Amino acid sequence: MKVLFAFFTDPPRPFSSSVAALAAVVRDAGHAPEALEIDRKSAIDDARDAIEQAAPDVLAVSAMSRDWPGARALVERLDPAPYVVVGGYHASMAPRDVAACAAVDAIGIGEGERPLRALLAALERGERPARSRPGLWVRGPAGFADPVPSGDPEPDIAALPRWDYEVFGDVHTGLARGLNTFGPHVDRFLPTRASRGCPFACAYCSAPRWGKTAGFEAAGTRNTRPVAELCDELADLRDRYAPEGFEFWDEHFPVRLAWLRELAREYPRRVGLPFKVEMHPNAASRERLELLVEAGCVLFHCGVEAGDEALRRDVLNRRTRDTRLQQLFDDARELGLETSASLMTALPGETRAQTVETVELLRKLRPGSFMWSTYQPLPGTPLGDAAVAEWPGPARERFDDYEKIRSRTPARLTEAERNAAFHDLNALQASRVADASARADAPAPPRPVEVPAARPPAPDALARLLGLAPPAAPLSARVRVNTATWEAGALSIELEARGLAPRRVDIGPRDGARCYASTDRLALSYRGGEAPARLLEALDALAERLAPLGVEDLRGALDASRGHAPAEATRVPR
């Protein structure tokens, strides 16, 4: 049978750990797995056409809560419809919401390897399951009438087949596109996993409930791979795909000191490639960091989440003091570890003053890079269950086009304050990436980072002046304002041509210094090495538009737009 896995990405990334794990089970059972990456900003009908053309026997949808409204609209439009099974965090945490979709035949609960194997065996025999089993809730003649079943996890993850990387296509091409998550640049690090589960209970995170569903703490369960078995696989992956290193996508990297000591002893000898990990800051003791460095770790990632200590403690159940965070990042720098961090904004009850504290804390911690997103309530979490009465219905035309969740505990931010917070984080993020690029001998392209779209008030005077707001004649490059602050007397923007890394461009007064292009009163300079022709074309178009303008025009438009997040680009007008 042909089993097509549909998974959702934003920003685009041709890899899913869930699909890699389950495709290996499909292949091991003698069937043919395929994978379809779906950009959350793409049209639903385009994905429908791709699935209908592939004509799978089984469509396996891996969906998080933000993906489900679009995934629901997608499966409801399929004609003819294959057997549809939906799994992932949302299906496991809110199975009745998924069961409300008439196009869904089965719902995976928790870890999916054993349930999927059993389902495929039944379908291969020509049986359409009518009774649920552990890990699989099925639609019978009366609908989803059985009680929601418990999970059916694998008691020893070392017994599972190795991830299937080739289901996503050529692995070398995927590495070139960038599969990595941590750090400021796209690199050729290959995702992998050493364990499952997280020992912490943050109020916003699905991992604690998922761990209970999957039975991670059950007696006799082994959810950390033996070091020898892990090194065997990584050495094989090294020889087969020649990655630069490995990036561990564990919910929480193993912390047992005996395991880490064995890793520090065996990994350099048997694998020898650099790697990156993620760990809760409270678990990242100096001794553990030293063992990671000894093993070959080059980047440490952790969640900072918010800058206000009381907000972290009382709302997020993230009990990490500022002093602990500072010590961790200082220790990492002293040991030569690069660092990255993640955080959320628009948290329940969060104020503008608290978003300012987040930026100030990041300035003190000085991570090499960070990623950030808007908080979204999740089912199966204390914050999500307290805030959400009903999840959104199907999306409309695009996968991200649906009614947003209405929270009963929203952030206490006005629209202008929300945009100002976005602007502050975007500007700091850009400066950290620029600093990282300046330190690198041969900087790689910036890694795509999911940045929540701001909703600037219209009209945005600065965007209109620079031609970043409609109407605009298309050119083969996009432009967006990277920051709405003056840096050394110049307005910094970012130009991005198709297939090329973004380039910073400074627009300032014409003062006789060297620049790429100039008008009567302005000078345009790009940062970086030799610019491709398409980038120069975009610069020329921008200079033509700015020909009648001076610094005072830019400053006036900047002042009119001050306090708002930068406008996303459409096109550079001619």
XYZ file of C-alpha atoms in Angstrom:
574
model
C 0.000 0.000 0.000
C 1.020 3.593 -0.569
C 0.991 5.681 2.625
C 1.288 9.427 2.113
C 2.318 11.519 5.125
C 1.163 15.141 5.045
C 2.994 17.501 7.415
C 2.987 21.267 7.853
C 5.904 23.695 8.062
C 6.369 27.413 8.688
C 9.000 28.444 7.797
C 9.454 25.746 5.105
C 11.653 22.845 6.192
C 11.686 19.519 4.324
C 11.689 17.364 7.449
C 9.410 16.149 10.234
C 10.634 13.947 13.058
C 7.183 12.356 13.411
C 7.048 11.478 9.730
C 10.627 10.182 9.772
C 9.796 7.862 12.669
C 6.511 6.580 11.238
C 7.712 6.265 7.639
C 10.341 3.858 8.958
C 7.544 1.709 10.393
C 5.648 1.790 7.093
C 8.716 0.748 5.132
C 9.605 -1.926 7.703
C 6.074 -3.349 7.325
C 6.576 -3.721 3.559
C 4.602 -0.703 2.361
C 5.593 2.416 0.408
C 5.828 5.671 2.400
C 5.818 9.090 0.755
C 5.882 12.563 2.309
C 4.226 15.824 1.346
C 5.498 19.035 2.943
C 2.756 21.680 3.138
C 3.636 25.331 3.685
C 1.099 26.807 6.119
C 0.916 29.909 3.926
C -0.031 27.922 0.816
C -3.446 27.326 -0.736
C -5.510 24.400 0.524
C -6.653 23.455 -2.971
C -3.044 23.123 -4.172
C -2.336 20.523 -1.487
C -5.631 18.777 -2.287
C -4.584 18.498 -5.934
C -1.179 17.092 -4.962
C -2.741 14.438 -2.740
C -5.328 13.424 -5.319
C -2.586 13.139 -7.938
C -0.506 10.945 -5.592
C -3.571 8.701 -5.059
C -2.459 7.132 -1.751
C -4.230 4.208 -0.144
C -3.740 5.833 3.268
C -3.302 9.517 4.071
C -1.542 10.009 7.405
C -1.794 13.599 8.652
C 0.612 14.849 11.306
C -0.881 18.014 12.806
C -0.201 20.321 15.697
C -3.001 22.542 17.035
C -2.164 25.407 14.700
C -2.193 22.983 11.730
C -5.501 21.261 12.397
C -7.937 23.900 11.004
C -6.127 23.759 7.664
C -5.676 19.993 7.764
C -9.397 19.567 8.445
C -10.330 21.713 5.461
C -7.904 19.711 3.325
C -9.201 16.239 4.125
C -12.815 17.417 3.752
C -12.088 18.448 0.138
C -10.495 15.184 -1.035
C -12.375 13.335 -3.755
C -11.919 10.435 -3.921
C -10.843 10.177 -0.309
C -8.226 7.666 0.868
C -8.310 6.156 4.345
C -7.477 9.140 6.572
C -5.673 8.763 9.887
C -4.714 11.857 11.911
C -2.056 11.884 14.595
C 0.195 14.270 16.450
C -0.182 16.517 19.462
C -3.608 17.959 18.640
C -5.152 14.598 17.814
C -3.839 13.132 21.065
C -4.675 16.093 23.292
C -8.040 17.039 21.695
C -9.252 13.853 19.963
C -12.933 14.827 20.089
C -12.191 18.008 18.156
C -10.596 15.894 15.406
C -13.438 13.361 15.567
C -15.874 16.143 14.616
C -14.427 15.998 11.088
C -16.479 13.525 9.038
C -13.548 12.825 6.693
C -11.357 11.293 9.429
C -11.376 7.498 9.685
C -8.952 6.998 12.580
C -7.148 9.093 15.208
C -3.742 8.250 16.639
C -3.394 8.671 20.398
C 0.166 9.200 21.624
C 3.198 7.516 20.059
C 2.161 6.053 16.719
C 4.568 3.277 15.752
C 2.700 0.273 17.163
C -0.847 1.514 16.351
C 0.091 2.402 12.767
C 1.661 -0.985 12.167
C -1.513 -2.690 13.433
C -3.738 -0.455 11.282
C -1.767 -1.171 8.109
C -1.866 -4.900 8.794
C -5.668 -4.771 9.034
C -6.070 -2.671 5.896
C -3.736 -5.001 3.992
C -6.038 -7.897 4.911
C -8.938 -5.948 3.450
C -10.393 -5.153 6.849
C -11.606 -1.694 7.733
C -11.193 -1.541 11.530
C -14.492 -0.907 13.316
C -13.231 -1.257 16.894
C -10.647 0.902 18.607
C -7.457 -0.435 20.151
C -4.763 1.142 22.352
C -3.275 4.095 20.504
C -5.912 4.110 17.745
C -9.462 5.497 17.954
C -11.433 4.430 14.888
C -14.703 5.497 13.309
C -17.216 2.669 13.382
C -20.721 2.451 11.897
C -21.960 4.784 14.658
C -19.023 7.159 14.355
C -16.389 7.512 17.068
C -18.593 5.702 19.578
C -15.869 3.846 21.510
C -14.248 5.589 24.471
C -11.004 7.384 23.631
C -8.355 4.674 24.069
C -5.121 4.891 25.999
C -1.807 5.130 24.183
C 0.260 2.146 23.075
C 3.887 3.227 23.301
C 6.955 1.207 22.467
C 8.512 0.195 25.815
C 12.071 0.401 24.457
C 12.722 3.067 21.839
C 16.004 1.373 20.904
C 13.852 -1.419 19.419
C 12.201 0.933 16.925
C 13.389 1.111 13.320
C 15.731 3.981 12.575
C 14.247 7.188 11.199
C 13.562 7.203 7.464
C 15.306 10.293 6.074
C 14.857 9.399 2.419
C 11.056 9.614 2.526
C 11.549 13.395 2.136
C 13.548 12.998 -1.083
C 17.265 13.412 -1.609
C 18.834 13.955 1.816
C 21.720 16.028 0.430
C 19.206 18.427 -1.143
C 17.344 18.632 2.151
C 20.536 19.419 4.018
C 21.303 22.178 1.537
C 17.837 23.702 2.084
C 18.373 23.572 5.816
C 16.837 21.107 8.250
C 18.290 22.667 11.369
C 16.334 24.544 14.027
C 18.937 25.977 16.400
C 21.320 28.802 15.613
C 21.178 31.807 13.283
C 22.259 30.114 10.040
C 21.155 27.379 7.689
C 23.673 24.578 8.016
C 24.055 20.923 7.100
C 23.303 19.501 10.547
C 21.050 16.436 10.418
C 18.205 16.081 12.961
C 18.248 13.045 15.213
C 16.964 11.988 18.629
C 18.480 10.349 21.703
C 15.383 10.163 23.912
C 11.679 10.861 24.328
C 9.940 12.898 27.000
C 10.614 15.871 29.260
C 10.840 15.812 33.080
C 9.437 19.353 33.499
C 5.802 20.507 33.687
C 5.579 23.935 32.059
C 1.979 25.186 32.012
C 1.979 26.090 28.295
C 3.585 22.911 26.935
C 1.990 19.671 25.694
C 4.973 17.520 26.688
C 3.808 16.652 30.242
C 0.388 15.401 29.106
C 1.961 13.687 26.096
C 4.379 11.904 28.407
C 1.505 10.551 30.506
C -0.381 9.442 27.385
C 2.723 7.707 26.075
C 3.579 6.119 29.416
C 7.123 7.480 29.433
C 7.449 6.935 33.181
C 5.919 3.436 33.264
C 7.938 0.749 34.992
C 10.310 -1.019 32.633
C 10.075 1.672 29.949
C 13.333 2.817 28.366
C 13.017 6.186 26.668
C 16.702 6.988 26.352
C 18.704 5.182 23.712
C 21.860 3.388 24.858
C 24.945 5.385 23.936
C 26.463 2.506 21.942
C 23.320 2.020 19.837
C 23.006 5.771 19.269
C 26.640 6.079 18.175
C 26.250 3.137 15.775
C 23.390 4.894 13.984
C 25.036 8.331 13.915
C 28.235 6.862 12.478
C 26.169 5.222 9.727
C 24.365 8.504 9.003
C 27.691 10.327 8.928
C 29.088 7.920 6.347
C 25.911 7.843 4.234
C 24.929 11.513 4.075
C 28.073 13.446 5.101
C 26.303 16.015 7.314
C 28.276 18.753 9.065
C 26.955 17.484 12.372
C 23.818 16.448 14.241
C 21.035 18.394 15.897
C 19.186 16.531 18.648
C 15.421 17.115 18.508
C 14.734 15.627 21.926
C 12.036 17.378 23.937
C 14.790 17.454 26.550
C 18.302 16.082 26.047
C 19.182 13.252 28.491
C 20.561 14.524 31.799
C 21.691 11.377 33.636
C 25.320 11.988 34.459
C 26.328 8.368 33.853
C 24.811 8.525 30.341
C 26.487 11.869 29.603
C 29.860 10.584 30.808
C 29.548 7.598 28.481
C 28.563 9.918 25.623
C 31.607 12.123 26.323
C 33.816 9.033 26.209
C 32.319 7.235 23.180
C 30.881 9.875 20.837
C 34.180 11.648 19.935
C 35.816 8.298 19.180
C 32.960 6.665 17.278
C 31.176 9.616 15.599
C 33.318 12.730 15.955
C 30.973 15.304 14.418
C 29.770 18.439 16.244
C 26.237 18.436 17.601
C 23.585 20.719 19.129
C 21.191 20.064 22.007
C 18.264 21.581 23.895
C 17.854 21.373 27.665
C 15.856 23.103 30.396
C 18.028 25.792 32.014
C 17.463 24.334 35.495
C 18.976 21.028 34.370
C 21.987 22.560 32.622
C 24.499 22.399 35.456
C 28.112 23.366 34.883
C 29.095 19.685 35.060
C 26.567 18.732 32.384
C 27.733 21.561 30.123
C 31.342 20.440 30.548
C 30.403 16.865 29.582
C 28.497 18.119 26.532
C 31.516 20.129 25.390
C 33.786 17.126 25.966
C 31.461 15.002 23.811
C 31.501 17.524 20.949
C 28.512 19.811 21.553
C 28.929 23.175 19.817
C 25.562 24.843 20.531
C 23.277 24.812 23.548
C 19.632 25.877 23.193
C 17.166 26.580 25.971
C 13.850 28.294 26.504
C 13.884 31.721 28.148
C 10.178 32.242 27.313
C 9.653 35.613 29.077
C 11.705 38.312 30.736
C 9.569 38.802 33.835
C 10.532 36.299 36.530
C 7.128 36.386 38.232
C 5.324 35.802 34.906
C 7.518 32.798 34.208
C 6.935 31.389 37.689
C 3.258 32.144 38.351
C 1.765 31.818 34.840
C 4.108 29.531 32.908
C 5.261 27.312 35.810
C 8.750 27.991 34.486
C 10.655 28.260 37.742
C 13.973 29.627 36.578
C 15.434 32.747 38.177
C 17.152 35.436 36.130
C 20.382 34.746 38.010
C 20.245 31.085 36.951
C 19.752 32.047 33.314
C 22.627 34.504 33.477
C 24.926 31.910 35.042
C 23.995 29.378 32.356
C 24.740 31.686 29.431
C 27.948 32.914 31.088
C 29.082 29.322 31.689
C 28.312 28.365 28.092
C 30.371 31.289 26.752
C 33.256 30.454 29.082
C 33.221 26.852 27.846
C 33.125 27.933 24.188
C 29.526 26.853 23.562
C 27.415 28.852 21.142
C 23.956 29.570 22.512
C 20.440 30.095 21.216
C 17.182 30.742 23.023
C 13.440 30.659 22.414
C 10.674 32.818 23.830
C 7.011 33.726 23.455
C 5.155 36.994 23.466
C 1.501 38.003 23.980
C 1.362 35.593 26.924
C -1.751 35.469 29.111
C -1.857 38.686 31.120
C 1.408 39.985 29.658
C 1.831 43.769 29.628
C 3.939 46.079 27.483
C 6.304 46.618 30.423
C 6.869 42.859 30.603
C 7.677 42.618 26.886
C 10.287 45.335 27.455
C 11.732 43.210 30.276
C 12.033 40.281 27.848
C 14.131 42.356 25.446
C 16.288 43.669 28.305
C 16.881 40.161 29.660
C 17.944 38.958 26.210
C 20.384 41.848 25.980
C 21.926 40.743 29.283
C 22.030 37.041 28.430
C 23.505 37.723 24.962
C 22.449 34.479 23.228
C 24.055 34.025 19.844
C 20.560 33.946 18.343
C 16.987 33.473 19.434
C 13.633 32.476 17.985
C 10.271 33.827 19.059
C 6.587 33.327 18.430
C 3.182 34.436 19.609
C 1.771 32.351 22.447
C -1.045 30.018 21.408
C -3.152 28.036 23.906
C -2.728 24.279 23.462
C -5.106 21.490 24.503
C -3.945 19.290 27.325
C -2.064 22.135 29.015
C -3.111 24.039 32.159
C -3.102 27.357 30.299
C -4.860 26.036 27.199
C -7.538 24.085 29.034
C -8.308 27.107 31.198
C -8.476 29.526 28.290
C -10.187 27.797 25.369
C -13.801 26.683 25.215
C -13.796 25.744 21.526
C -11.104 25.257 18.905
C -11.316 26.952 15.470
C -13.319 25.412 12.644
C -11.897 24.607 9.187
C -9.608 27.024 7.402
C -10.845 28.840 4.310
C -8.500 29.326 1.339
C -5.039 29.036 2.929
C -3.897 26.757 5.712
C -3.302 29.680 8.069
C -6.617 31.375 7.179
C -9.028 30.550 9.996
C -10.679 32.146 12.992
C -8.148 32.559 15.752
C -8.580 31.084 19.190
C -10.317 33.496 21.534
C -8.582 33.261 24.875
C -10.306 34.083 28.148
C -6.929 35.205 29.522
C -5.445 37.366 26.750
C -2.325 39.458 26.988
C -2.977 42.964 28.284
C -1.486 44.566 25.175
C -3.052 47.051 22.809
C -2.514 46.511 19.100
C 0.111 49.271 19.019
C 1.900 47.802 22.058
C 1.885 44.346 20.490
C 3.411 45.711 17.303
C 5.985 47.692 19.271
C 7.003 44.506 21.114
C 7.319 42.679 17.786
C 9.461 45.502 16.434
C 11.793 45.439 19.458
C 12.329 41.685 19.190
C 12.756 41.758 15.426
C 15.401 44.504 15.690
C 17.305 42.660 18.428
C 17.094 39.394 16.525
C 18.503 41.043 13.406
C 21.399 42.500 15.378
C 22.231 39.124 16.963
C 22.230 37.401 13.562
C 24.397 40.196 12.130
C 26.842 39.794 15.016
C 26.975 36.022 14.479
C 27.616 36.522 10.764
C 30.404 38.986 11.474
C 32.124 36.445 13.757
C 31.927 33.614 11.219
C 34.696 33.091 8.676
C 32.232 32.007 5.973
C 28.734 32.824 7.191
C 25.992 30.568 5.935
C 22.620 31.948 4.833
C 20.427 33.116 7.699
C 18.167 30.319 8.886
C 14.480 31.017 8.227
C 12.890 31.916 11.543
C 9.186 31.983 12.202
C 8.389 35.586 13.083
C 4.741 36.326 13.837
C 3.196 38.724 11.361
C 2.601 42.144 12.817
C -0.578 43.996 11.981
C 0.565 47.600 11.386
C -2.075 50.297 11.173
C -2.896 51.489 7.664
C -1.641 53.533 6.063
C 1.937 52.923 7.192
C 3.730 56.081 6.072
C 7.205 54.567 6.003
C 6.102 51.464 4.092
C 4.264 53.571 1.552
C 7.237 55.883 1.083
C 9.629 52.992 0.466
C 7.155 51.199 -1.801
C 6.520 48.351 0.610
C 2.766 48.775 0.584
C 0.397 48.267 -2.363
C 0.057 49.318 -5.069
C 3.472 48.270 -6.314
C 4.710 46.944 -9.642
C 6.415 43.574 -9.135
C 10.138 43.057 -9.432
C 12.079 39.860 -8.837
C 12.935 40.816 -5.262
C 11.070 41.424 -2.050
C 11.814 44.181 0.414
C 10.840 44.517 4.034
C 11.788 47.014 6.677
C 14.060 45.218 9.076
C 13.984 47.885 11.751
C 12.372 51.277 12.052
C 15.185 52.916 13.983
C 18.110 54.973 12.775
C 21.433 53.217 13.015
C 24.413 55.522 12.587
C 22.241 57.951 10.666
C 20.880 55.390 8.182
C 17.606 53.528 7.870
C 18.293 49.789 7.766
C 16.116 47.623 5.504
C 16.474 44.121 4.153
C 16.331 43.027 0.515
C 15.623 39.414 -0.356
C 15.678 38.070 -3.913
C 14.305 34.657 -4.831
C 16.796 31.952 -3.945
C 19.248 34.402 -2.379
C 20.094 35.170 1.207
C 18.689 38.441 2.584
C 21.017 41.431 2.394
C 21.025 44.424 4.677
C 20.821 47.787 2.944
C 21.477 51.171 4.582
C 19.808 54.294 3.266
C 21.375 57.491 4.554
C 22.430 61.009 3.575
C 24.746 61.329 0.595
C 28.057 62.374 2.169
C 30.640 61.449 -0.423
C 31.489 58.063 1.071
C 31.518 54.983 -1.151
C 28.097 53.486 -1.792
C 26.439 51.294 -4.381
C 23.879 53.811 -5.660
C 23.037 57.406 -4.894
C 20.432 60.017 -5.640
C 20.812 63.765 -5.304
C 20.469 63.521 -1.553
C 20.595 59.845 -0.510
C 23.116 56.989 -0.623
C 22.287 53.267 -0.725
C 24.830 50.706 0.477
C 24.493 46.934 0.805
C 26.278 44.760 3.355
C 28.177 41.610 2.509
C 30.224 40.338 -0.392
C 29.635 40.723 -4.091
C 25.927 41.204 -4.765
C 24.102 39.022 -7.331
C 22.559 40.761 -10.317
C 18.996 40.365 -9.052
C 19.899 42.099 -5.821
C 21.508 44.973 -7.687
C 18.408 45.284 -9.850
C 16.295 45.622 -6.722
C 18.663 48.277 -5.362
C 18.480 50.222 -8.607
C 14.687 50.131 -8.493
C 14.698 51.358 -4.912
C 17.127 54.192 -5.742
C 14.888 55.250 -8.621
C 11.903 55.447 -6.319
C 13.847 57.467 -3.736
C 15.288 59.887 -6.304
C 13.157 62.907 -5.277
C 13.495 62.261 -1.535
C 15.859 63.283 1.207
C 16.667 62.279 4.756
C 13.960 64.560 6.113
C 11.343 62.671 4.082
C 12.492 59.346 5.502
C 12.640 60.733 9.014
C 9.139 62.180 8.743
C 7.748 58.862 7.508
C 9.705 57.028 10.204
C 8.241 59.261 12.906
C 4.748 58.665 11.546
C 5.309 54.911 11.765
C 7.300 54.882 15.022
C 6.144 52.426 17.637
C 4.734 49.996 15.082
C 6.181 46.764 13.778
C 7.787 46.824 10.333
C 5.537 46.192 7.344
C 6.073 43.001 5.445
C 7.239 43.445 1.916
C 5.341 42.964 -1.171
C 7.569 44.088 -4.033
C 10.047 46.783 -4.893
C 8.274 49.117 -7.335
C 9.915 50.366 -10.500
